[in-house]
Coordinates of C-alpha atoms in Angstrom, one line a residue:
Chain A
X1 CA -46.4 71.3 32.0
X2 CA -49.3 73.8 30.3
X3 CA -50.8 70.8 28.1
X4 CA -49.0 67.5 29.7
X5 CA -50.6 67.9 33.5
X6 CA -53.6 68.8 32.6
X7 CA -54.2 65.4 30.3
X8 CA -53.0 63.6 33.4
X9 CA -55.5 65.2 35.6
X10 CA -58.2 63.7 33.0
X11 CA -56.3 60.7 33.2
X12 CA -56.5 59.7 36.5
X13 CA -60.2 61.8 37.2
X14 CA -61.8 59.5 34.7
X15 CA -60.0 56.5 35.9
X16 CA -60.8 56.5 39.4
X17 CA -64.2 57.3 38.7
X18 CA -64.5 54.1 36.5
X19 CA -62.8 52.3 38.5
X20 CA -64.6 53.2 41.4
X21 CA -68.1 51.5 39.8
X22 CA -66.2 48.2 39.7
X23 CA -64.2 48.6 43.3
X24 CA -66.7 50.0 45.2
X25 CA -64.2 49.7 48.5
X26 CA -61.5 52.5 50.0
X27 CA -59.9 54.5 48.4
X28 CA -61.8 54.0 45.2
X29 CA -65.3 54.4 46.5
X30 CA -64.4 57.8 48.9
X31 CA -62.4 59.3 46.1
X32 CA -65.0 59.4 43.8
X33 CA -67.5 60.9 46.2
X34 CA -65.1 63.6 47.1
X35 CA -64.4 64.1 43.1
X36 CA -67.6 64.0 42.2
X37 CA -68.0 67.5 45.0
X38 CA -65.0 68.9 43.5
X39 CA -66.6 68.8 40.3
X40 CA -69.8 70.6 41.9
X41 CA -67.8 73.4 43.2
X42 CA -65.8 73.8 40.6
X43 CA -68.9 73.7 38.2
X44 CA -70.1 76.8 40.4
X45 CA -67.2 78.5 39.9
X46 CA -67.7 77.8 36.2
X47 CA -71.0 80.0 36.1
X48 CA -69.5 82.3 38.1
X49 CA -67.2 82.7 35.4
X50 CA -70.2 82.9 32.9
X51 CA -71.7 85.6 34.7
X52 CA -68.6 87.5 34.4
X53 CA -68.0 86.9 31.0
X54 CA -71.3 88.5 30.3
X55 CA -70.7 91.1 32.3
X56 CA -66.9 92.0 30.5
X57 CA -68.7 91.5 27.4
X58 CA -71.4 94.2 27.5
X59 CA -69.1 96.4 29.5
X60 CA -66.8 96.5 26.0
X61 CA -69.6 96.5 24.1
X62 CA -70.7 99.7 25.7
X63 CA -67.6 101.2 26.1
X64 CA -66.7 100.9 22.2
X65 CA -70.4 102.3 21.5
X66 CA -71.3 99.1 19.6
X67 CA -75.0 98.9 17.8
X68 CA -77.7 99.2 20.1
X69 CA -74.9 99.8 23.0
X70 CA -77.8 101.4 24.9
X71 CA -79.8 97.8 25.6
X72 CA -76.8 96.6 27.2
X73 CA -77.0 99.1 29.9
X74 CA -80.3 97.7 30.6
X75 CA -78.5 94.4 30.4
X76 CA -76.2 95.5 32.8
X77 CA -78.5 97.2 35.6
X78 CA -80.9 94.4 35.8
X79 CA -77.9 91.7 36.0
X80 CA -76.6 94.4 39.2
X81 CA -80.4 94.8 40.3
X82 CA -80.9 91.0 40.7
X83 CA -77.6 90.5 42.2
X84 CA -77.3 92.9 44.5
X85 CA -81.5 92.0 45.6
X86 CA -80.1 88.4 45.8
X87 CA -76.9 89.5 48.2
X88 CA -78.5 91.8 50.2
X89 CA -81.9 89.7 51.5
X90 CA -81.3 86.8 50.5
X91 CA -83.2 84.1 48.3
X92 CA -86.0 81.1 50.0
X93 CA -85.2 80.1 53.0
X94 CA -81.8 81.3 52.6
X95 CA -80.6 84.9 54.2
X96 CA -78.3 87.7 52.7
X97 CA -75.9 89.9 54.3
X98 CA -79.4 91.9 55.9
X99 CA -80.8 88.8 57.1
X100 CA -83.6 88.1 55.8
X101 CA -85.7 91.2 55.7
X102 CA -88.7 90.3 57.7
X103 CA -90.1 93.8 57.5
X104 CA -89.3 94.5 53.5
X105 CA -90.7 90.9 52.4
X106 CA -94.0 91.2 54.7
X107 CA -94.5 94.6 52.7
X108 CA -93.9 92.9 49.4
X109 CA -95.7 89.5 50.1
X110 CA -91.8 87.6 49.0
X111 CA -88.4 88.5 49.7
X112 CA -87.5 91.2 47.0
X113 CA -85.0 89.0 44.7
X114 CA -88.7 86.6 44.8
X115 CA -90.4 88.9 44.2
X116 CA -88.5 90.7 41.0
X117 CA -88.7 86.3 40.1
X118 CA -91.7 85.5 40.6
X119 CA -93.2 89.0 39.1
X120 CA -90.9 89.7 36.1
X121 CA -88.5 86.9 35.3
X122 CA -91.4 84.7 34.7
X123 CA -93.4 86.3 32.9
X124 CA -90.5 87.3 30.4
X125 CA -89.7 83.7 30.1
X126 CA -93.3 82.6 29.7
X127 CA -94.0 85.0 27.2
X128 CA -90.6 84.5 25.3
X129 CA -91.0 80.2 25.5
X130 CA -94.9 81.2 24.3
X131 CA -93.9 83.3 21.2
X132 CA -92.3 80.2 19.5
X133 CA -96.2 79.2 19.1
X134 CA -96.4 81.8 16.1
X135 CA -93.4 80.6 15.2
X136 CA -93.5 76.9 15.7
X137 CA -96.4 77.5 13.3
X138 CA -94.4 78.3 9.8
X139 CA -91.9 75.9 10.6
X140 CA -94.7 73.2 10.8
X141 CA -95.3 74.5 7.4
X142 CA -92.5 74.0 6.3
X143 CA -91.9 70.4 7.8
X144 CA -95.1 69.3 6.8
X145 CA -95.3 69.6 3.0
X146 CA -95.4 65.8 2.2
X147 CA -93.3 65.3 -0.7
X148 CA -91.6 62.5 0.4
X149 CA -92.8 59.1 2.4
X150 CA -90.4 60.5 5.8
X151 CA -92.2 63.7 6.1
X152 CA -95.7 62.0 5.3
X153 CA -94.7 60.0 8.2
X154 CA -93.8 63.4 10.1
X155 CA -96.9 65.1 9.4
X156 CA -99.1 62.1 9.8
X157 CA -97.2 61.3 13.6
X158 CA -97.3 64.6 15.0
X159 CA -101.2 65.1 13.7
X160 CA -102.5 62.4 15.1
X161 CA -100.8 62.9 18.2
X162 CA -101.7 66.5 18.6
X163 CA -105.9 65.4 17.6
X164 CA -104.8 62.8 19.8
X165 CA -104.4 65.0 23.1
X166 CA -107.3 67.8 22.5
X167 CA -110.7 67.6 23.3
X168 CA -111.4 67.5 19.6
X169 CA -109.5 64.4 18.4
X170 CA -112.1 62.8 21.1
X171 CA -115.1 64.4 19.5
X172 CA -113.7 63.4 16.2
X173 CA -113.9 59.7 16.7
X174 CA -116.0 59.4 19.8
X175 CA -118.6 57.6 18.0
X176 CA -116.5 54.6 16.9
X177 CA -118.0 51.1 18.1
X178 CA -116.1 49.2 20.7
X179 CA -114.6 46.8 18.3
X180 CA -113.3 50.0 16.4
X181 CA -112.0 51.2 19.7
X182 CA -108.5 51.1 18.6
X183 CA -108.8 53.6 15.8
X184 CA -110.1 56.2 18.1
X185 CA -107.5 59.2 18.3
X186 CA -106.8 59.2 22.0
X187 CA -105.5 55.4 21.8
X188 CA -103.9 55.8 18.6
X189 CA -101.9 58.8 19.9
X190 CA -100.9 56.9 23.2
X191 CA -100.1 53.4 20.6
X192 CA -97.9 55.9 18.6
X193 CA -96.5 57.6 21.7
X194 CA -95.6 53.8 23.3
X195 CA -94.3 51.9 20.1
X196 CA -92.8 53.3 17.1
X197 CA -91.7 56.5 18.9
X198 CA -89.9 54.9 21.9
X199 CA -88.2 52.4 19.2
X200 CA -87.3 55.8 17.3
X201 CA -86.3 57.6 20.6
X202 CA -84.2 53.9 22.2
X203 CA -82.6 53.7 18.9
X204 CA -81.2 57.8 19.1
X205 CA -80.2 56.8 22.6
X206 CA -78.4 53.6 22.3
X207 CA -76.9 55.7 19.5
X208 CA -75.8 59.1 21.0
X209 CA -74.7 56.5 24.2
X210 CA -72.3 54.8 22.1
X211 CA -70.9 58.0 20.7
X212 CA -70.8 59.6 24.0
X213 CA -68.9 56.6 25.5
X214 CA -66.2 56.1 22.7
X215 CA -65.7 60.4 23.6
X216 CA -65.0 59.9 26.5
X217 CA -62.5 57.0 26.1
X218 CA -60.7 59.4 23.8
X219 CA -60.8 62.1 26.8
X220 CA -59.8 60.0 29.3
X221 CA -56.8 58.4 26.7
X222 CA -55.6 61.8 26.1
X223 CA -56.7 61.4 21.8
X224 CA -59.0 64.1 22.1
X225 CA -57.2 67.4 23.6
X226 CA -59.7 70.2 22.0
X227 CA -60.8 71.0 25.3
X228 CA -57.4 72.6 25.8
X229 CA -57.5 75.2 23.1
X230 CA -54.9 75.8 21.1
X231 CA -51.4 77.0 21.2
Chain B
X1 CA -98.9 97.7 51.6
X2 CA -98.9 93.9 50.2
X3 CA -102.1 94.6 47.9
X4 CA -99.6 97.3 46.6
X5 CA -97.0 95.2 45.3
X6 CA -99.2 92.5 44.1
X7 CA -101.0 94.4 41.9
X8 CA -97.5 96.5 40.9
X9 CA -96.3 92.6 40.2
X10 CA -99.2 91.6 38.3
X11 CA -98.9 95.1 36.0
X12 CA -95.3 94.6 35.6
X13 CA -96.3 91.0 34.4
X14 CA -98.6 92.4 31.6
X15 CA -96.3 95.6 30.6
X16 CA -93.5 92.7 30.1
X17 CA -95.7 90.1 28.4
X18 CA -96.6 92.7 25.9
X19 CA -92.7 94.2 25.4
X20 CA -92.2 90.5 24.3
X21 CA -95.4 90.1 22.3
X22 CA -94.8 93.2 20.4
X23 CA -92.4 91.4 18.3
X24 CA -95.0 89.9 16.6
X25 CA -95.3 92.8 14.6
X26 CA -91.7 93.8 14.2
X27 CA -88.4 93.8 15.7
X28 CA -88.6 96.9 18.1
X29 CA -87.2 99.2 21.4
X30 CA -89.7 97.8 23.8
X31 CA -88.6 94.0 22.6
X32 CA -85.4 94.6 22.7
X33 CA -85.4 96.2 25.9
X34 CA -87.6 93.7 27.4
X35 CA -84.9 90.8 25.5
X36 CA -82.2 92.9 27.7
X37 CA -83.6 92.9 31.0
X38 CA -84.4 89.2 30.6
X39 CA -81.0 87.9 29.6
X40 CA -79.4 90.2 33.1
X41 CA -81.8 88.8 35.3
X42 CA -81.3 85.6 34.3
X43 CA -77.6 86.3 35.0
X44 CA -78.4 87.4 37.4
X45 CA -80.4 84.8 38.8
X46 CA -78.0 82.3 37.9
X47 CA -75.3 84.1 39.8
X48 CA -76.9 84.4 43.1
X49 CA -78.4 80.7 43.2
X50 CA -74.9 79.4 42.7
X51 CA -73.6 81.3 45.2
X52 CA -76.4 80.1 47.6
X53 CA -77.2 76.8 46.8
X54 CA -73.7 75.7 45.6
X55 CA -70.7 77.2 46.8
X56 CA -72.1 78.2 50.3
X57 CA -73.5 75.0 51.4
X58 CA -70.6 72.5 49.9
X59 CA -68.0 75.0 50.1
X60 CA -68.2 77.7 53.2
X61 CA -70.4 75.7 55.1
X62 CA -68.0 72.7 55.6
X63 CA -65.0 74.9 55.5
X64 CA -66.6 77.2 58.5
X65 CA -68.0 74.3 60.5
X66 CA -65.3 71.8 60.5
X67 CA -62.2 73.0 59.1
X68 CA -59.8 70.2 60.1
X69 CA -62.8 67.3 58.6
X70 CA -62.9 69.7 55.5
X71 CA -59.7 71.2 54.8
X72 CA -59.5 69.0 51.4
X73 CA -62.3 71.3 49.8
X74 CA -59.5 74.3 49.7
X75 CA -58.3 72.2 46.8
X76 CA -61.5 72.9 44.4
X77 CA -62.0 76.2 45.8
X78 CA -58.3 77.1 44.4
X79 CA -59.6 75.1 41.4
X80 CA -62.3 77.1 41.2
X81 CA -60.2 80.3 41.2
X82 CA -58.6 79.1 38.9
X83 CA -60.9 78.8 36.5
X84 CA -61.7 83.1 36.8
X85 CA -58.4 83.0 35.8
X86 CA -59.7 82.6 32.5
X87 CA -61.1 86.4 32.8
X88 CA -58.0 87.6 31.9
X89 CA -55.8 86.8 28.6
X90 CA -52.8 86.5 29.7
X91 CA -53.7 83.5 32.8
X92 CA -55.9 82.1 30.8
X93 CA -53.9 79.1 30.5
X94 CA -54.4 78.3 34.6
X95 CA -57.6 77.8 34.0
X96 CA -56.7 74.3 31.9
X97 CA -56.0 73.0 35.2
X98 CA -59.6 73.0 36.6
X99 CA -61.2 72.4 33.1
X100 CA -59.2 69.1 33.2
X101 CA -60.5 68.2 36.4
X102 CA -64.5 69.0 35.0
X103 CA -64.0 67.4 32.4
X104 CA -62.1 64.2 33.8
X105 CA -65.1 63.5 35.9
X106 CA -68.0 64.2 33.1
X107 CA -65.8 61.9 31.0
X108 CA -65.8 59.2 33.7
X109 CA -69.6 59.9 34.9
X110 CA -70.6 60.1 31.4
X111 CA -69.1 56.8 30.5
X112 CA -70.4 54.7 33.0
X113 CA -74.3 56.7 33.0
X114 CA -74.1 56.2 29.7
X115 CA -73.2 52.8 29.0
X116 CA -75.8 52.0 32.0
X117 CA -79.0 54.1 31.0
X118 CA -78.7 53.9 27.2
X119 CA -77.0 51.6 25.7
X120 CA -77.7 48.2 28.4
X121 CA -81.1 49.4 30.0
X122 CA -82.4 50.4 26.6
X123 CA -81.4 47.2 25.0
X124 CA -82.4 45.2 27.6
X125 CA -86.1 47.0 27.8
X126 CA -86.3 46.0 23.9
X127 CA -85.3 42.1 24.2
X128 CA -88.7 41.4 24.7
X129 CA -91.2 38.6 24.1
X130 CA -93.9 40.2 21.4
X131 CA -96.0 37.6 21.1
X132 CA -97.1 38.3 24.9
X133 CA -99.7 40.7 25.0
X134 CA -103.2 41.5 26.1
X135 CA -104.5 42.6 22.7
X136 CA -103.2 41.9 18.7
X137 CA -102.7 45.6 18.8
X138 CA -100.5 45.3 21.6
X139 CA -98.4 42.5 19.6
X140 CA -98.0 44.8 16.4
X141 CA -96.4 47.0 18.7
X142 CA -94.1 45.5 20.2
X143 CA -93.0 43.7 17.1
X144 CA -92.9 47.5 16.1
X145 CA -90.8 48.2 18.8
X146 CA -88.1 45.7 17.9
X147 CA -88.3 46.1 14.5
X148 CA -88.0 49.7 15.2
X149 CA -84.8 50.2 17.4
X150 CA -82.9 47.3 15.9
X151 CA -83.2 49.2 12.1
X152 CA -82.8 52.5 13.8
X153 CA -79.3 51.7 15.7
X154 CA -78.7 50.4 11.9
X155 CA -79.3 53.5 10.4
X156 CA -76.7 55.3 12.5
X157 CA -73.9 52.9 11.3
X158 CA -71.9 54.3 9.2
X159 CA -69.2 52.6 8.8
X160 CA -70.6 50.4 5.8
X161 CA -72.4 51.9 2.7
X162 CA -76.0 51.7 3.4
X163 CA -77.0 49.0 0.5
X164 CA -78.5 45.8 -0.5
X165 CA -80.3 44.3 3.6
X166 CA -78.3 47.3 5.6
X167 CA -80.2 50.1 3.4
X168 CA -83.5 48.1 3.2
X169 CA -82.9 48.0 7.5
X170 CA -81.5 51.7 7.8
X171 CA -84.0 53.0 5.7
X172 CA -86.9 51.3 7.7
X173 CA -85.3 52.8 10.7
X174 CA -85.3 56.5 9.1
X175 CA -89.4 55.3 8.8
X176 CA -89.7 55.0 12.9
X177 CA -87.0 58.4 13.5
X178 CA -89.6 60.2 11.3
X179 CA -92.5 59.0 13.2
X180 CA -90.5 59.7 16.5
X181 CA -89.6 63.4 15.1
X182 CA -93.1 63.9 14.3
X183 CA -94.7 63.2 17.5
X184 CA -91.8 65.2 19.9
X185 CA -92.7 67.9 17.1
X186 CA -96.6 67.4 17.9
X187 CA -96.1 67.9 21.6
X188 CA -93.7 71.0 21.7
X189 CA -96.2 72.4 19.7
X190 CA -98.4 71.4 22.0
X191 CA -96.2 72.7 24.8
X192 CA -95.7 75.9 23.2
X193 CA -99.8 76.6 22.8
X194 CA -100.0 76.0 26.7
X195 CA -97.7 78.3 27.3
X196 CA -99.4 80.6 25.2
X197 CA -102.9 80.2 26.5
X198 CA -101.4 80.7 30.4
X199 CA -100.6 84.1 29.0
X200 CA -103.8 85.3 27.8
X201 CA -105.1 83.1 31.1
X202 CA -103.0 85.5 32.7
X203 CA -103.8 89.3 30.6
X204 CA -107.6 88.2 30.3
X205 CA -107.7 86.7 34.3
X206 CA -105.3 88.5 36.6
X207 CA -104.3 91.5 35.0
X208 CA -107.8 92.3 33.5
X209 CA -110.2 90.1 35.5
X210 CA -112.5 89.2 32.7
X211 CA -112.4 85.8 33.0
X212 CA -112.5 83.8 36.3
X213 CA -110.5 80.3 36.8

């Protein structure tokens, strides 16, 4: 019953939704509407369950004094902070269990779980998505060394197509006649962009989409069980 | 009281974006704090929009409202349970029930999406006329971009040894993944710049004022 009922829940899920693409009439057609908001509930529940997770984890990790065991206090208090921010005035449009704290988010110029969002979140993201620059810039090292023809290609692709977008790739060949007009950076950027890097990109697609569908035959067939752990 | 917390928001802004930058120089506290308090407010971000913009409106709203229309939405809210079940070691096993039902409906949405958006749509966008265009540039590139994807789905065949016409093809399609590779490289570099310059647009403009958009 453990393993057995669940495979038949996959089973007959995946079934009816297929099914329902090719009989679009009752009960086909309802029951994957309905399924398809079962799956969106229970998906929230599977966050919830993420956030929780986090939240066992770093309380062990605290409690056994692990390395650094300090940080995930921090880790801790602003998870509670944003949560509790979040429950008690609410988010948007929507109100918490205080309403929506007219008089607190007139003060602060957003409702406080906005504002600690829109003041600190963001920037930390920002900064932390910005830092791969430095980064980004070694591994381009690295990527670029043309040894062989393919990462000729590499470098040569994503140099054009960086000169390409900048000011400077427009400076470079600006003074090109109109019969040149081709080999100026901007258009060879955008004819690199439109050809060979959409065949590249359809070709990774049509690839990964016939991967994806055989996986999820074998899901629906009941061959591939990993999802169920082990035992 | 407002100009108060704008300029508090714009200070912890910069106080933050240099916590983060500081790693540049070495792994150290005020990262690592800053590294903290970004990974629990993205929890706890996370946590709260679910709660408001997922389980309340398709889940208590409908249940609150109309009960005897909704009733059937107990079924993935026990489900849902369920799945916390997971929290502790020795339920864990409950929550297979609920995983089956996630993954029963990714399986069937995923087949159908994808066997719609990349595998038909894509091959039907390439079965193109190339000899139809405005320009001979245009012409090359189409020819390009048949020439391209038909070698490129070849190269990910791997059921044959790649020799003789299938490694000629597969290695002419490993010619247009490189090109592809490069350019997505080119623009996340280029993505990651931007995101660099709004920083200092930020530290140079609204935390220090010294430059004026």
């Amino acid at each position: 019953m453990k393993r057995k009922l669940p495979l038949l829940i996959t089973f007959t899920v995946g079934i009816i939704l297929i099914i329902s693409e090719f009989i679009p009439h009752k009960p086909f057609g309802q029951l994957s509407g309905e399924l398809e908001i079962w799956f969106l509930i229970i998906s929230g529940f599977a966050i919830l369950l993420g956030q929780l997770s986090l939240f066992k984890v770093n309380i062990i990790k605290i409690k056994f004094k692990q390395r650094d065991w300090q940080f995930y206090v921090v880790t801790l208090l602003s998870f509670i902070f944003m949560v509790t921010l979040g429950f008690l005035w609410g988010t948007g449009n929507s109100a918490g269990i205080l309403g929506h704290g007219e008089s607190i988010s007139g003060a602060m110029g957003y409702k406080p779980f906005d504002f600690l969002f829109h003041n600190v979140y963001q920037h930390l993201q920002a900064t932390m998505f910005s830092l791969l620059a430095f980064f980004i810039a070694s591994a381009a090292y690295r990527a670029f060394i043309g040894r062989t023809v393919e990462s000729n290609l590499l470098l040569a692709a994503a140099v054009l197509v960086m000169l390409g977008n900048t000011t400077f790739g427009v400076l470079l060949t600006g003074w090109l006649p109109d019969s040149l007009k081709f080999l100026h950076l901007p258009n060879v950027s955008e004819f690199i962009m439109t050809f060979p890097t959409t065949a590249g990109q359809r070709a990774i697609m049509i690839g990964a989409g016939l991967g994806i569908i055989g996986s999820s035959l074998r899901i629906i067939l009941g061959i591939e069980r990993s999802y169920l752990g082990g035992e | 009281m407002e100009q108060f917390f704008t300029t508090l928001g714009i200070w912890l802004g910069a106080l933050f974006t240099f916590a983060i930058f500081s790693f540049l120089y070495k792994d150290n506290p005020f990262y690592k704090t800053a590294e903290q308090i970004f990974v629990g407010l993205s929890a706890g971000y996370w946590f709260v929009y679910t709660i408001f913009f997922i389980l309340i409106p398709n889940l208590y709203n409908p249940l609150t409202q109309d009960f005897s229309a909704n009733w059937i939405k107990l079924i993935p809210a026990i489900l849902g349970l369920m799945m916390l079940m997971r929290l502790i070691p020795k339920t864990e096993w409950v929550s297979r029930f609920p995983i089956s039902v996630i993954i029963g409906t990714t399986s069937g949405v995923f087949f159908l999406r994808y066997l719609k958006s990349d595998v038909l749509n894509q091959l039907t966008a390439t079965m193109i006329n190339p000899f139809i265009g405005d320009s001979w540039v245009t012409v090359i590139g189409r020819l390009m971009l048949i020439v391209g994807t038909i070698c490129g789905v070849i190269y990910f065949y791997f059921s044959k040894k790649h020799t003789g016409a299938l490694g000629v093809s597969a290695k002419i399609g490993i010619y247009f993944l490189m090109v592809s590779f490069g350019a997505a490289f080119g623009y996340t570099a280029m993505a990651r710049i931007s995101l660099l310059i709004g920083r200092l647009q930020f530290l140079l403009g609204d935390w220090l004022g010294i430059i004026h958009p």
